[in-house]
Amino acid sequence: MKTEEKVKCPYEKKCGGCKYQGIPYEKQLKEKEKKVRKLLKDYGKPEPILGMEDPYYYRNKVHATYKHMRNGDIAVGRYEESSHRLVPIESCQIEDQKADEVIQTIRKLAKSFKIKIFNEDSGYGLLRHVLIRTGRKTGEMLVVLVVASPVFPSKNNFVKALRKEHPEITSIVLNINDKKTSMILGERNIVLYGKGYIQDELCGYTFRISPHSFYQVNPVQTERLYKKAIRLADLKRKEKVLDAYCGIGTIGIIAADKAKSVIGVELNPASVKDARNNARHNNIGNITFYQNDAERFLNEMQEQNAKADVIFMDPPRAGSTQSFMASAISLNPDRIVYISCNPETLARDLEFFKKHQYTAEKIQPVDMFPFTTHMETVCLLTRRKHLAKAPY
Ligand code: SAH
């Protein structure tokens, strides 16, 4: 464990993103362990949390918002927590450092190219946000310029100037967001340079990630999380596997050569498109992806009396739904590997599984988000043996 602590972040108070700023990393891990033990005490005893060697600069996805100052300068930073007040930030201790440099360069270029910054109140102006994704292993970098209108004056020269200062940029996309919304991205993407997405590697497989797709923000810990999840699934090449809330197909693709077949289900169309491409690119022939609401998809599987031997489920922070879980149980899986980014909703969902004959055999917290209060937890649920048939 790296014991050296950086100086306290100067933006800590105003930004509010890192509740554990100023707290030694070891202590942060203890706090998280305490929290998960308390929340899950009725379901099992969590293993010690898997922490990072170096807990800084881990985020591969960085978002910044720009603002015109009264003196004509442009400020860039993040919104203060639960507000729309901008906190100017030059560099952040948990974000990719190169991405933070690009954000500053765009600030400088926006001024010299006289690009109008979008004003949320008046609805006037062009540049709303910048979103950067980096591939930790591949070194690729995608810059998404979120603008209120597709008419971007001197865009070719802007792209040229940006690439000149940052040859590490592998793609630049214009995203059109002309709605009055707090969502960062609009629907439409126009590729200005490169492929329009990045590729990254996890557990020996290559994944493409488009602007709208979900990708775990901490690639170092993601590998550890996925390896753990797949080990807990204990696959023997004969199982029918379901990867629910599968995003760009990462877990299912990594598990595919250890299983008979895999089905992935995901709501976001951009992620499903990436997932299908990822399967093809990695030569995985025994996986099929469906774009659907996970609950609806599982309800349909239940109606068709379908079965699955192992289910991976990785829902968003709100957790899963009772209807999803009831259908999941009806598929009669031997093992369910629940990957959670919110121990509170995990506790609620484990209660449901406990009542329906599934016991948490192993609970492994993983620190995916150092300096924040968030964490991931992988939980292996197995069907209680004496029950010959599923309760649904
Ligand atoms: N397993 C993936 C993604 C996990 S994040 C990974 O590790 O990268 C959760 C995913 O659930 C997101 O991709 C999100 O788009 C998807 N999602 C959210 N609500 C959903 C729903 N109702 N049905 C299916 N997928 C959903």
XYZ file of C-alpha atoms and ligand atoms in Angstrom, residues 214 216 226 245-247 250-251 266-268 292-294 314 316, ligand 1:
42
model
C -21.397 2.717 -19.586
C -16.530 1.300 -15.128
C -14.450 -8.933 -12.658
C -27.424 -5.140 -16.888
C -24.457 -6.050 -19.067
C -23.383 -2.625 -20.393
C -17.616 -6.924 -20.357
C -18.514 -9.567 -17.771
C -28.948 -4.212 -21.398
C -31.285 -1.240 -21.817
C -28.974 1.342 -23.384
C -34.306 -4.689 -23.371
C -35.329 -3.735 -19.889
C -33.777 -6.426 -17.683
C -24.867 -5.713 -12.069
C -27.332 0.581 -11.299
N -22.054 -4.858 -16.180
C -21.649 -3.650 -16.857
C -22.572 -2.459 -16.604
C -22.963 -2.167 -15.195
S -23.708 -0.593 -14.911
C -20.219 -3.300 -16.499
O -19.652 -3.844 -15.577
O -19.642 -2.452 -17.200
C -25.383 -0.895 -14.995
C -25.921 -1.028 -16.414
O -27.318 -1.271 -16.290
C -25.766 0.195 -17.300
O -25.137 -0.181 -18.505
C -27.205 0.653 -17.551
O -27.397 1.194 -18.849
C -27.963 -0.628 -17.388
N -29.381 -0.520 -17.011
C -29.967 0.400 -16.203
N -31.275 0.124 -16.048
C -31.522 -1.017 -16.754
C -32.700 -1.793 -16.981
N -33.858 -1.473 -16.423
N -32.592 -2.881 -17.756
C -31.407 -3.240 -18.314
N -30.264 -2.523 -18.150
C -30.323 -1.427 -17.375
